[in-house]
Short mmCIF file of C-alpha atoms in Angstrom, two decimals:
data_model
loop_
_atom_site.label_atom_id
_atom_site.label_comp_id
_atom_site.label_asym_id
_atom_site.label_seq_id
_atom_site.Cartn_x
_atom_site.Cartn_y
_atom_site.Cartn_z
CA UNK A 199 163.89 71.42 110.66
CA UNK A 200 160.04 71.51 109.59
CA UNK A 201 159.01 70.94 105.75
CA UNK A 202 155.70 71.85 104.73
CA UNK A 203 155.11 72.45 108.03
CA UNK A 204 151.49 74.09 108.07
CA UNK A 205 148.43 72.24 107.37
CA UNK A 206 147.95 74.39 103.37
CA UNK A 207 144.40 75.15 102.21
CA UNK A 208 145.52 72.82 99.71
CA UNK A 209 145.13 69.38 102.33
CA UNK A 210 141.96 71.32 103.64
CA UNK A 211 139.92 70.95 100.29
CA UNK A 212 141.79 67.20 99.91
CA UNK A 213 139.91 66.59 102.87
CA UNK A 214 137.05 68.16 101.88
CA UNK A 215 136.66 65.71 98.36
CA UNK A 216 137.52 63.14 101.06
CA UNK A 217 134.65 63.51 103.87
CA UNK A 218 132.10 64.05 100.32
CA UNK A 219 131.83 60.49 99.96
CA UNK A 220 132.67 57.82 101.18
CA UNK A 221 133.74 55.45 98.91
CA UNK A 222 133.76 51.70 99.89
CA UNK A 223 135.93 48.50 99.14
CA UNK A 224 132.55 46.76 97.86
CA UNK A 225 134.29 43.47 97.28
CA UNK A 226 131.32 42.03 94.95
CA UNK A 227 131.92 44.81 92.60
CA UNK A 228 135.71 44.98 92.44
CA UNK A 229 136.46 44.45 88.43
CA UNK A 230 138.58 40.62 87.91
CA UNK A 231 142.37 40.78 89.03
CA UNK A 232 144.56 42.30 86.39
CA UNK A 233 147.85 39.96 86.08
CA UNK A 234 149.64 43.64 84.89
CA UNK A 235 149.22 46.75 83.58
CA UNK A 236 148.48 47.32 79.97
CA UNK A 237 152.06 47.28 77.64
CA UNK A 238 150.89 49.10 75.17
CA UNK A 239 150.44 52.41 75.27
CA UNK A 240 150.61 53.26 70.83
CA UNK A 241 154.10 54.69 71.78
CA UNK A 242 152.75 56.43 74.79
CA UNK A 243 149.57 58.12 72.14
CA UNK A 244 146.76 56.05 74.10
CA UNK A 245 145.44 58.46 77.41
CA UNK A 246 143.89 55.27 79.08
CA UNK A 247 146.05 52.65 79.12
CA UNK A 248 149.43 54.98 79.46
CA UNK A 249 146.89 56.75 82.43
CA UNK A 250 146.93 53.27 83.59
CA UNK A 251 150.62 52.18 83.72
CA UNK A 252 151.00 55.85 85.19
CA UNK A 253 149.37 55.46 88.14
CA UNK A 254 149.86 51.49 89.08
CA UNK A 255 154.27 52.58 88.53
CA UNK A 256 153.80 55.89 90.57
CA UNK A 257 151.37 54.93 93.16
CA UNK A 258 153.31 54.52 96.06
CA UNK A 259 155.18 57.87 95.96
CA UNK A 260 151.34 60.00 95.51
CA UNK A 261 151.46 58.68 99.58
CA UNK A 262 154.62 58.76 100.54
CA UNK A 263 154.94 62.75 98.84
CA UNK A 264 151.94 63.29 100.04
CA UNK A 265 152.42 62.04 104.07
CA UNK A 266 156.01 63.93 104.32
CA UNK A 267 155.03 67.27 102.15
CA UNK A 268 151.50 68.17 102.78
CA UNK A 269 151.17 66.85 106.01
CA UNK A 270 152.91 68.71 109.33
CA UNK A 271 155.75 66.13 109.69
CA UNK A 272 159.02 67.09 110.48
CA UNK A 273 162.16 65.89 108.94
CA UNK A 274 165.38 64.40 110.41
CA UNK A 275 162.88 63.88 114.07
CA UNK A 276 161.44 61.11 114.65
CA UNK A 277 158.03 60.87 115.83
CA UNK A 278 155.48 58.53 117.38
CA UNK A 279 151.58 58.34 118.33
CA UNK A 280 150.96 58.15 122.02
CA UNK A 281 148.60 55.45 121.83
CA UNK A 282 147.09 53.51 118.69
CA UNK A 283 143.19 54.10 118.49
CA UNK A 284 140.69 53.74 115.31
CA UNK A 285 141.67 58.14 115.64
CA UNK A 286 144.77 57.09 113.28
CA UNK A 287 144.52 57.02 110.02
CA UNK A 288 148.65 59.46 108.84
CA UNK A 289 149.55 54.84 107.43
CA UNK A 290 147.30 51.89 106.55
CA UNK A 291 146.58 49.12 108.83
CA UNK A 292 148.46 50.53 111.94
CA UNK A 293 149.03 47.58 114.48
CA UNK A 294 149.00 48.27 118.58
CA UNK A 295 151.75 45.45 119.28
CA UNK A 296 154.39 47.87 119.10
CA UNK A 297 155.26 51.27 119.25
CA UNK A 298 156.12 53.78 117.34
CA UNK A 299 159.37 56.17 115.83
CA UNK A 300 159.50 57.20 112.05
CA UNK A 301 160.84 60.05 109.98
CA UNK A 302 161.20 60.82 107.13
CA UNK A 303 165.07 61.92 106.52
CA UNK A 304 167.68 63.88 104.43
CA UNK A 305 170.91 63.90 104.45
CA UNK A 306 171.18 66.32 100.57
CA UNK A 307 172.61 68.71 103.23
CA UNK A 308 175.04 66.82 105.31
CA UNK A 309 175.33 63.84 108.09
CA UNK A 310 172.00 63.09 109.92
CA UNK A 311 173.15 61.52 113.80
CA UNK A 312 170.87 59.28 114.84
CA UNK A 313 171.59 58.09 118.59
CA UNK A 314 170.45 54.13 119.65
CA UNK A 315 169.21 53.76 123.48
CA UNK A 316 170.63 50.55 125.59
CA UNK A 317 167.46 48.77 125.55
CA UNK A 318 166.11 44.93 127.41
CA UNK A 319 163.35 44.69 124.13
CA UNK A 320 163.36 43.90 120.96
CA UNK A 321 162.88 46.23 118.40
CA UNK A 322 162.85 46.53 114.52
CA UNK A 323 164.38 48.98 112.44
CA UNK A 324 163.06 49.36 108.33
CA UNK A 325 164.53 51.70 105.59
CA UNK A 326 162.57 52.15 102.35
CA UNK A 327 162.71 54.61 99.64
CA UNK A 328 159.41 56.81 98.44
CA UNK A 329 158.60 53.90 96.70
CA UNK A 330 158.81 51.27 99.26
CA UNK A 331 161.45 49.24 98.73
CA UNK A 332 162.62 47.74 101.64
CA UNK A 333 166.96 48.65 102.17
CA UNK A 334 168.88 47.02 104.91
CA UNK A 335 168.72 49.55 107.53
CA UNK A 336 172.28 49.76 108.90
CA UNK A 337 170.67 49.89 111.84
CA UNK A 338 170.47 46.34 113.26
CA UNK A 339 166.63 44.84 114.31
CA UNK A 340 167.46 43.42 117.47
CA UNK A 341 165.60 40.79 119.94
CA UNK A 342 165.24 41.11 123.49
CA UNK A 343 168.20 41.45 125.35
CA UNK A 344 170.49 42.47 122.50
CA UNK A 345 170.51 45.97 122.71
CA UNK A 346 173.08 45.79 125.16
CA UNK A 347 174.60 49.56 124.12
CA UNK A 348 173.91 52.50 123.55
CA UNK A 349 175.45 53.50 119.85
CA UNK A 350 175.35 56.53 117.82
CA UNK A 351 175.26 56.44 113.64
CA UNK A 352 176.22 58.83 111.81
CA UNK A 353 173.84 58.71 108.16
CA UNK A 354 175.37 59.62 104.86
CA UNK A 355 174.01 60.25 101.68
CA UNK A 356 175.54 57.85 98.79
CA UNK A 357 177.98 60.54 97.06
CA UNK A 358 179.03 61.54 101.18
CA UNK A 359 182.62 61.65 102.48
CA UNK A 360 182.65 59.06 105.12
CA UNK A 361 185.54 60.78 106.99
CA UNK A 362 183.28 61.08 110.40
CA UNK A 363 184.69 59.95 113.93
CA UNK A 364 183.20 59.19 116.86
CA UNK A 365 179.94 57.36 115.07
CA UNK A 366 179.20 54.08 113.07
CA UNK A 367 178.88 55.32 109.43
CA UNK A 368 175.88 54.43 108.05
CA UNK A 369 176.06 55.18 103.74
CA UNK A 370 172.25 55.35 102.51
CA UNK A 371 171.53 53.98 98.78
CA UNK A 372 169.11 58.04 98.29
CA UNK A 373 169.43 61.09 100.20
CA UNK A 374 165.64 61.28 100.71
CA UNK A 375 164.13 57.81 102.88
CA UNK A 376 161.74 57.25 105.68
CA UNK A 377 163.41 55.16 108.53
CA UNK A 378 160.54 53.81 110.77
CA UNK A 379 161.60 51.76 114.00
CA UNK A 380 159.45 49.16 116.04
CA UNK A 381 159.11 49.08 119.70
CA UNK A 382 157.63 45.46 121.44
CA UNK A 383 155.27 45.87 124.18
CA UNK A 384 155.65 42.53 125.18
CA UNK A 385 158.90 39.77 125.82
CA UNK A 386 156.49 37.08 125.74
CA UNK A 387 154.42 38.08 127.87
CA UNK A 388 156.02 40.26 130.48
CA UNK A 389 154.35 43.63 129.73
CA UNK A 390 157.26 45.81 129.19
CA UNK A 391 155.34 48.85 127.52
CA UNK A 392 157.65 51.28 130.36
CA UNK A 393 160.88 49.95 129.26
CA UNK A 394 159.73 50.01 125.31
CA UNK A 395 158.16 53.48 125.52
CA UNK A 396 161.59 54.63 127.40
CA UNK A 397 163.64 53.06 124.47
CA UNK A 398 161.64 54.79 121.93
CA UNK A 399 162.32 58.81 123.52
CA UNK A 400 165.47 58.25 123.62
CA UNK A 401 166.43 57.81 120.46
CA UNK A 402 167.93 61.06 118.98
CA UNK A 403 168.34 62.23 116.04
CA UNK A 404 170.51 65.30 115.06
CA UNK A 405 170.55 65.27 119.22
CA UNK A 406 166.38 65.43 118.40
CA UNK A 407 164.83 62.88 121.12
CA UNK A 408 161.47 61.01 119.29
CA UNK A 409 158.26 63.73 120.12
CA UNK A 410 155.55 61.42 121.28
CA UNK A 411 152.37 63.54 119.85
CA UNK A 412 148.54 62.94 120.31
CA UNK A 413 147.46 60.25 118.09
CA UNK A 414 145.22 62.77 116.76
CA UNK A 415 148.00 64.54 115.16
CA UNK A 416 147.91 61.59 113.28
CA UNK A 417 144.58 61.22 112.10
CA UNK A 418 144.37 62.21 108.38
CA UNK A 419 143.24 59.75 106.14
CA UNK A 420 145.51 59.34 103.50
CA UNK A 421 144.04 56.01 102.19
CA UNK A 422 141.27 57.33 102.18
CA UNK A 423 141.45 60.55 100.42
CA UNK A 424 143.49 58.74 97.82
CA UNK A 425 140.62 56.34 97.21
CA UNK A 426 138.20 59.60 97.13
CA UNK A 427 140.22 61.48 94.94
CA UNK A 428 140.42 58.43 91.96
CA UNK A 429 137.06 57.92 91.85
CA UNK A 430 135.60 61.55 92.63
CA UNK A 431 138.22 63.69 91.42
CA UNK A 432 140.70 61.72 89.24
CA UNK A 433 142.83 64.85 87.14
CA UNK A 434 143.02 66.53 90.92
CA UNK A 435 144.75 63.28 92.17
CA UNK A 436 146.66 62.67 88.85
CA UNK A 437 147.81 66.39 88.72
CA UNK A 438 149.20 65.74 92.43
CA UNK A 439 150.45 62.34 91.42
CA UNK A 440 153.00 64.41 88.64
CA UNK A 441 153.74 66.78 91.16
CA UNK A 442 154.71 64.34 93.22
CA UNK A 443 157.29 62.67 90.40
CA UNK A 444 158.31 65.73 89.36
CA UNK A 445 159.77 66.54 93.22
CA UNK A 446 163.52 65.20 92.34
CA UNK A 447 163.18 66.41 96.11
CA UNK A 448 161.75 63.44 96.93
CA UNK A 449 161.34 60.89 94.00
CA UNK A 450 164.18 58.62 93.68
CA UNK A 451 166.25 59.55 90.40
CA UNK A 452 163.85 57.65 87.05
CA UNK A 453 164.96 54.80 85.16
CA UNK A 454 164.83 55.35 81.40
CA UNK A 455 161.46 53.10 81.52
CA UNK A 456 160.12 55.95 84.41
CA UNK A 457 161.25 58.72 82.74
CA UNK A 458 159.22 57.66 79.54
CA UNK A 459 156.31 56.89 80.76
CA UNK A 460 156.27 60.03 82.78
CA UNK A 461 157.39 62.02 79.50
CA UNK A 462 154.52 60.53 77.75
CA UNK A 463 152.05 61.12 80.23
CA UNK A 464 153.05 64.33 80.70
CA UNK A 465 152.83 65.46 77.00
CA UNK A 466 149.16 64.01 77.25
CA UNK A 467 147.80 65.59 80.10
CA UNK A 468 150.05 69.06 80.34
CA UNK A 469 148.92 70.33 83.57
CA UNK A 470 145.25 68.88 83.40
CA UNK A 471 143.67 72.71 82.49
CA UNK A 472 143.07 72.55 78.90
CA UNK A 473 141.70 68.88 78.22
CA UNK A 474 138.19 68.59 76.48
CA UNK A 475 135.62 66.93 78.10
CA UNK A 476 136.45 63.24 76.24
CA UNK A 477 140.33 63.22 77.55
CA UNK A 478 139.21 63.95 80.57
CA UNK A 479 136.94 60.67 80.65
CA UNK A 480 140.02 58.73 79.08
CA UNK A 481 141.94 59.83 81.88
CA UNK A 482 139.59 58.94 84.13
CA UNK A 483 139.13 55.87 83.18
CA UNK A 484 142.76 54.94 83.66
CA UNK A 485 143.24 56.17 87.15
CA UNK A 486 140.21 54.01 87.75
CA UNK A 487 141.03 51.21 86.35
CA UNK A 488 144.43 50.99 87.58
CA UNK A 489 142.87 51.53 91.28
CA UNK A 490 140.15 48.78 90.53
CA UNK A 491 143.24 46.33 89.14
CA UNK A 492 145.84 47.63 92.52
CA UNK A 493 142.60 46.08 94.81
CA UNK A 494 141.55 43.23 92.37
CA UNK A 495 145.40 41.98 92.94
CA UNK A 496 144.99 42.31 96.30
CA UNK A 497 142.33 40.94 96.90
CA UNK A 498 142.74 38.22 94.41
CA UNK A 499 145.92 37.40 95.56
CA UNK A 500 144.54 34.49 98.49
CA UNK A 501 145.58 31.16 99.35
CA UNK A 502 143.27 27.78 100.16
CA UNK A 503 142.00 29.57 102.97
CA UNK A 504 141.36 32.86 102.04
CA UNK A 505 143.93 34.96 103.31
CA UNK A 506 146.25 37.35 101.08
CA UNK A 507 149.70 36.75 101.63
CA UNK A 508 152.93 38.34 99.32
CA UNK A 509 156.26 36.90 100.06
CA UNK A 510 157.79 40.29 97.89
CA UNK A 511 156.82 42.70 100.15
CA UNK A 512 159.74 45.67 99.96
CA UNK A 513 161.59 43.34 97.27
CA UNK A 514 158.78 43.87 93.72
CA UNK A 515 161.81 44.49 90.91
CA UNK A 516 159.68 45.11 87.99
CA UNK A 517 156.48 43.87 89.80
CA UNK A 518 155.07 47.56 89.80
CA UNK A 519 150.52 45.94 90.23
CA UNK A 520 152.05 44.43 93.42
CA UNK A 521 153.97 47.05 95.05
CA UNK A 522 151.02 49.30 94.69
CA UNK A 523 148.39 46.98 96.06
CA UNK A 524 151.11 46.63 99.17
CA UNK A 525 150.99 50.84 99.27
CA UNK A 526 146.82 50.39 99.24
CA UNK A 527 146.90 47.87 102.57
CA UNK A 528 149.82 46.90 104.12
CA UNK A 529 151.82 50.81 102.96
CA UNK A 530 155.36 50.07 105.67
CA UNK A 531 155.22 46.49 105.99
CA UNK A 532 158.79 44.27 105.94
CA UNK A 533 160.14 41.58 104.38
CA UNK A 534 159.60 38.67 104.85
CA UNK A 535 162.78 38.01 106.44
CA UNK A 536 161.62 40.78 109.43
CA UNK A 537 157.82 39.86 109.46
CA UNK A 538 154.92 38.19 107.70
CA UNK A 539 151.52 39.31 106.73
CA UNK A 540 148.41 37.36 106.23
CA UNK A 541 145.31 39.74 105.37
CA UNK A 542 141.92 38.00 105.48
CA UNK A 543 138.59 39.30 103.82
CA UNK A 544 136.19 35.99 103.37
CA UNK A 545 135.82 33.16 105.64
CA UNK A 546 137.08 30.07 104.80
CA UNK A 547 133.35 29.25 102.16
CA UNK A 548 135.06 32.52 100.31
CA UNK A 549 132.28 35.09 101.85
CA UNK A 550 133.18 38.29 102.94
CA UNK A 551 133.57 38.85 106.25
CA UNK A 552 130.45 40.61 108.57
CA UNK A 553 129.83 41.12 111.63
CA UNK A 554 125.91 40.89 111.35
CA UNK A 555 126.35 37.44 111.61
CA UNK A 556 124.92 36.67 115.26
CA UNK A 557 127.45 34.13 116.24
CA UNK A 558 130.60 35.53 115.04
CA UNK A 559 133.47 33.91 113.43
CA UNK A 560 135.88 31.93 115.08
CA UNK A 561 139.76 31.05 113.98
CA UNK A 562 141.56 28.18 115.62
CA UNK A 563 144.80 27.35 115.46
CA UNK A 564 145.40 23.92 115.76
CA UNK A 565 148.51 22.84 118.40
CA UNK A 566 150.64 22.16 114.93
CA UNK A 567 150.02 24.64 113.47
CA UNK A 568 149.94 28.36 115.85
CA UNK A 569 152.16 30.71 114.49
CA UNK A 570 155.94 29.99 114.70
CA UNK A 571 157.39 33.41 115.67
CA UNK A 572 160.71 34.28 117.54
CA UNK A 573 159.04 37.69 118.67
CA UNK A 574 154.78 37.27 118.31
CA UNK A 575 152.20 36.49 116.34
CA UNK A 576 148.78 38.93 116.86
CA UNK A 577 145.70 39.32 115.04
CA UNK A 578 144.01 42.36 114.51
CA UNK A 579 140.75 43.32 112.89
CA UNK A 580 140.05 46.41 110.97
CA UNK A 581 137.78 48.37 108.91
CA UNK A 582 137.29 47.65 105.28
CA UNK A 583 137.37 51.22 104.31
CA UNK A 584 139.91 53.25 105.85
CA UNK A 585 141.68 49.51 106.93
CA UNK A 586 142.08 51.31 110.73
CA UNK A 587 141.34 49.42 114.18
CA UNK A 588 137.67 49.32 114.95
CA UNK A 589 136.20 51.09 117.56
CA UNK A 590 135.29 48.87 120.59
CA UNK A 591 134.11 49.99 124.15
CA UNK A 592 137.89 48.03 125.50
CA UNK A 593 139.83 49.75 123.71
CA UNK A 594 141.11 46.62 122.45
CA UNK A 595 142.42 45.54 118.91
CA UNK A 596 143.95 42.70 118.86
CA UNK A 597 144.46 39.08 120.21
CA UNK A 598 148.39 38.23 120.25
CA UNK A 599 150.77 35.14 121.60
CA UNK A 600 151.04 37.56 124.44
CA UNK A 601 147.23 38.27 125.40
CA UNK A 602 146.74 38.19 128.92
CA UNK A 603 144.61 34.86 129.85
CA UNK A 604 144.72 33.55 126.59
CA UNK A 605 143.24 30.05 126.85
CA UNK A 606 144.55 26.92 125.05
CA UNK A 607 141.93 24.81 124.34
CA UNK A 608 142.09 20.80 125.33
CA UNK A 609 144.05 19.23 122.41
CA UNK A 610 146.57 22.41 122.44
CA UNK A 611 144.76 24.69 119.38
CA UNK A 612 143.78 28.11 120.07
CA UNK A 613 140.29 29.74 119.03
CA UNK A 614 140.02 33.10 118.78
CA UNK A 615 136.43 34.19 118.11
CA UNK A 616 135.91 37.82 116.12
CA UNK A 617 132.40 38.72 117.00
CA UNK A 618 130.48 42.43 118.42
CA UNK A 619 129.79 40.84 121.68
CA UNK A 620 132.05 38.98 123.72
CA UNK A 621 130.22 35.52 122.68
CA UNK A 622 129.07 33.15 125.67
CA UNK A 623 131.62 30.96 127.67
CA UNK A 624 134.25 32.53 125.63
CA UNK A 625 137.17 34.07 127.63
CA UNK A 626 137.60 37.93 126.83
CA UNK A 627 140.88 37.44 126.01
CA UNK A 628 140.32 35.09 122.87
CA UNK A 629 137.40 37.86 121.44
CA UNK A 630 138.62 40.74 119.10
CA UNK A 631 135.51 42.32 118.63
CA UNK A 632 134.80 43.40 115.14
CA UNK A 633 131.98 45.50 114.01
CA UNK A 634 128.80 45.11 113.03
CA UNK A 635 129.18 44.90 108.86
CA UNK A 636 131.63 44.43 106.65
CA UNK A 637 135.53 43.86 108.16
CA UNK A 638 138.51 42.55 107.42
CA UNK A 639 141.64 40.62 110.02
CA UNK A 640 145.35 40.86 109.60
CA UNK A 641 147.65 37.72 111.00
CA UNK A 642 150.68 39.30 111.78
CA UNK A 643 153.77 37.29 112.44
CA UNK A 644 157.12 39.00 113.99
CA UNK A 645 160.09 37.51 113.81
CA UNK A 646 160.18 34.71 110.94
CA UNK A 647 162.15 31.90 112.48
CA UNK A 648 164.30 30.94 109.66
CA UNK A 649 163.92 28.32 107.50
CA UNK A 650 160.52 27.85 109.75
CA UNK A 651 157.01 26.80 107.00
CA UNK A 652 156.16 30.71 107.35
CA UNK A 653 159.91 31.49 106.12
CA UNK A 654 159.37 28.59 103.36
CA UNK A 655 156.02 30.11 102.58
CA UNK A 656 154.49 26.87 103.13
CA UNK A 657 152.37 28.19 106.58
CA UNK A 658 148.50 28.27 105.53
CA UNK A 659 146.33 30.36 108.17
CA UNK A 660 143.55 28.14 108.60
CA UNK A 661 140.09 29.31 107.36
CA UNK A 662 138.05 31.70 109.45
CA UNK A 663 134.73 29.95 109.88
CA UNK A 664 131.46 30.90 110.95
CA UNK A 665 130.18 29.50 114.37
#
């Protein structure tokens, strides 16, 4: 089944808007972080504060609604890119560690059958709602060597009958959700990409195998479109968010507080067509203020060595500002039980990372502080706006625990060199290409060891230092 299988004239218009100006995340210009969106809407009569609350609360809904309705994305049919490259922009902060298979799920019309084949490789399964809240998947993730059986699952809705034979029944908490498989390409340092690809293609949804599509089909710059709409066309962004929130075929039922906020906003905004210039300015102010706050909240959420790290990913409860921030920078990231994410925009002295420095940077993990991972750890460099891999002649987008030829220093530490060109005397395996300008770096730890310092939020990645 295809849902909105065309790239509509609406999408064309949005993409044109995004292409009209690149709105950079200029670190020095970001407003101070807001602890939370304002709570006082003056009974829903204050346009700017109501709009700021509205955007902060429903920011993730714009993203997932756009990704699943405005783009040619099939429902109940797993797809994934044939490769990861800078072309990929459909989801922010993609990485080249794993193979992907994902689908929006719609079980409102009946069960969806998912077959997970036996495999020697490790994989994780992520089940999220349209806000990005993480739920137990019902389909377990597996470590390498654990997936010894092919298992058929029947995914059903919260109110459906479970009188199904021959399948493991998985009751979803909502009719509309998103499921993502991430399949490891390495076991230790062994390259098992062939086996991982065989597994990915063998995942069936209603009898249809995963479709591996050219990466160009994932090239719509979703984050950049959102950023540019908020900055350049905030009234259009608010219209689209309003449509997404009202789509009960996608958005989960609103709780009383969310419904009150939505009603207050609708009463003020209408459909956006009859606003005075003064009202438009107030709505724009609220939307941009919310956007400033979610960016600042992420960039300012730093530890002593200037790495941004959240432990509440996928489990934000009432912290809608953190949820909006993660949507902007790490959408579809896992909970801390599965993976840990550390994101650096600054060096150890607090200066923005900038590849124009002639010597580049070095990130050295002391022997006793190399990330503890059951699966792997990796470091990826990204562009500052779209948070996409940095183009380079080697098509090399990460340095990982499994990188072939990765050299250890005599004291047991590991140094990764971040530079535009390979520094003299540095092994290619230890070099991570960056761009001649602003960039950022993400450290991922997949397979968080229970009770480890990472699991207990006591791990502090070393600072990135100028060379």
